[in-house]
CSV table of C-alpha atoms in Angstrom, one decimal:
chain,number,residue,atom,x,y,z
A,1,UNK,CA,26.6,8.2,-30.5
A,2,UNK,CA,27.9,6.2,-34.0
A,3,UNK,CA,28.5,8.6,-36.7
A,4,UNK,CA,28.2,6.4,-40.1
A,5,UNK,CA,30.9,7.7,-42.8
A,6,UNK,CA,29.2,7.5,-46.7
A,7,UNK,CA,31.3,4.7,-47.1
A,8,UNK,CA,29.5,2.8,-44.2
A,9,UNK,CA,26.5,3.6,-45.4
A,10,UNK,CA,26.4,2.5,-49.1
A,11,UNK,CA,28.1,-0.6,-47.8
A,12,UNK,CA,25.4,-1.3,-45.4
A,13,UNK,CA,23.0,-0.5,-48.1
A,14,UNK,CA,24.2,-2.8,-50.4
A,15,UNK,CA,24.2,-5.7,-47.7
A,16,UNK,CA,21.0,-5.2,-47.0
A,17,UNK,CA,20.1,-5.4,-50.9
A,18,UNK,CA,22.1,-8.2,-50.9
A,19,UNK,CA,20.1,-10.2,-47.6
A,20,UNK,CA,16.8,-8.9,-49.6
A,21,UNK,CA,17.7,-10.6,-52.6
A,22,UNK,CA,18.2,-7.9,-54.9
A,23,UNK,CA,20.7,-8.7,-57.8
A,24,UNK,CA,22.9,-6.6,-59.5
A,25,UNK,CA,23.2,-8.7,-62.8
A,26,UNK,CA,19.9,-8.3,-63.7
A,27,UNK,CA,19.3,-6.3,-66.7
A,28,UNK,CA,15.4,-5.5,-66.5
A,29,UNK,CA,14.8,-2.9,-64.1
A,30,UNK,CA,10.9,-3.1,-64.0
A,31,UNK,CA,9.0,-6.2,-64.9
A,32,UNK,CA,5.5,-4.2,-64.2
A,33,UNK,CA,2.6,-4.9,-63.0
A,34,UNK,CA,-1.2,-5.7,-64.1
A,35,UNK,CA,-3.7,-2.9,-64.3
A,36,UNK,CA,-6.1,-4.4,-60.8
A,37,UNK,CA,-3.0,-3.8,-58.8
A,38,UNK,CA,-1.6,-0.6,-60.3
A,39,UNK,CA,-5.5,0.6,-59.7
A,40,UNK,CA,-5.8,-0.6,-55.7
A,41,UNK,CA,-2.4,0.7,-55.1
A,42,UNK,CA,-3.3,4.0,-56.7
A,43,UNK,CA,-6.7,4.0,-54.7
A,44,UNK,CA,-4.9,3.1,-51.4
A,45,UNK,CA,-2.9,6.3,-51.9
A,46,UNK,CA,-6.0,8.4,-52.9
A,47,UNK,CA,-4.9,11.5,-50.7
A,48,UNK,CA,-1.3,11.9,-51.7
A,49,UNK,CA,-2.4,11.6,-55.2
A,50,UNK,CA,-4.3,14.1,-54.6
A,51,UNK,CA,-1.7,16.4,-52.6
A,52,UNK,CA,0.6,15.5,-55.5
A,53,UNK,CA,-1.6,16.6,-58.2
A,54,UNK,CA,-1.8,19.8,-56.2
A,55,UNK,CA,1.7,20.3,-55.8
A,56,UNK,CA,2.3,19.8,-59.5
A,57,UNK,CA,0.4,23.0,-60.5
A,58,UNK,CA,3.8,25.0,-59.0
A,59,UNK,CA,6.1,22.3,-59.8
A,60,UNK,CA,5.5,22.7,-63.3
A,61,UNK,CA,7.0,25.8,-64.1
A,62,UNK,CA,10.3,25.2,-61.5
A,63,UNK,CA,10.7,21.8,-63.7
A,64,UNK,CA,10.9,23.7,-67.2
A,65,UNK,CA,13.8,25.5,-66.1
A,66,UNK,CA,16.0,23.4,-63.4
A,67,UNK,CA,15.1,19.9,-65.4
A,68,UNK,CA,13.5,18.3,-62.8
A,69,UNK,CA,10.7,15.4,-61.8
A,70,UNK,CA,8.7,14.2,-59.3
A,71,UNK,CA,7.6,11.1,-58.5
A,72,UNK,CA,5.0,9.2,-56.4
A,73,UNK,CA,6.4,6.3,-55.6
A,74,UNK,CA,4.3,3.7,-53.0
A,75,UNK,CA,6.2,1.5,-50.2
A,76,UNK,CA,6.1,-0.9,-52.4
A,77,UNK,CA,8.0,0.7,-54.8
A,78,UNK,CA,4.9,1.1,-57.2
A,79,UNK,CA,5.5,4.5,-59.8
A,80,UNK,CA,1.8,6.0,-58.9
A,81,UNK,CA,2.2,9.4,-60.5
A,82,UNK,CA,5.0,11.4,-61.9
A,83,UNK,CA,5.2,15.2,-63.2
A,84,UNK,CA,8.2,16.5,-64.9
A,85,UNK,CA,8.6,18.4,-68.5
A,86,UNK,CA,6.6,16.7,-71.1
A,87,UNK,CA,4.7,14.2,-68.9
């Protein structure tokens, strides 16, 4: 069995962003998406919205004091939902 060092692995990382086409000069981050296709990937991911929403209920008061957030993020890589201090 291969044991990968961290080295290896953000190296094979970044290949594979590279063979994906993802390029590191680019300055905007998120160029968004309409409202339809936020809505049908929200609705696809109906029940872990739902787990999320319940989860947030005790997240909320470890967030206020350790400064942390949580996302819902889709495979596509579609913010559904966050929940973090102030959101």
């Amino acid at each position: 069995m291969m044991t990968l060092q961290p080295v290896d692995e953000i190296f094979a990382s970044w290949r594979r962003c590279m063979s994906s086409g993802v390029d590191n000069t680019t300055s905007v981050i998120n160029a968004g998406i309409n409202e339809e296709v936020f809505q049908t990937a929200l609705n696809e991911s109906k029940l872990l919205g739902t787990i999320f929403g319940d989860l947030g209920c005790d997240f909320d008061d470890l967030s206020i004091n350790n400064n942390l957030a949580m996302l819902l993020v889709n495979s596509e890589g579609v913010l559904l939902k966050k929940n973090a201090v102030g959101s």
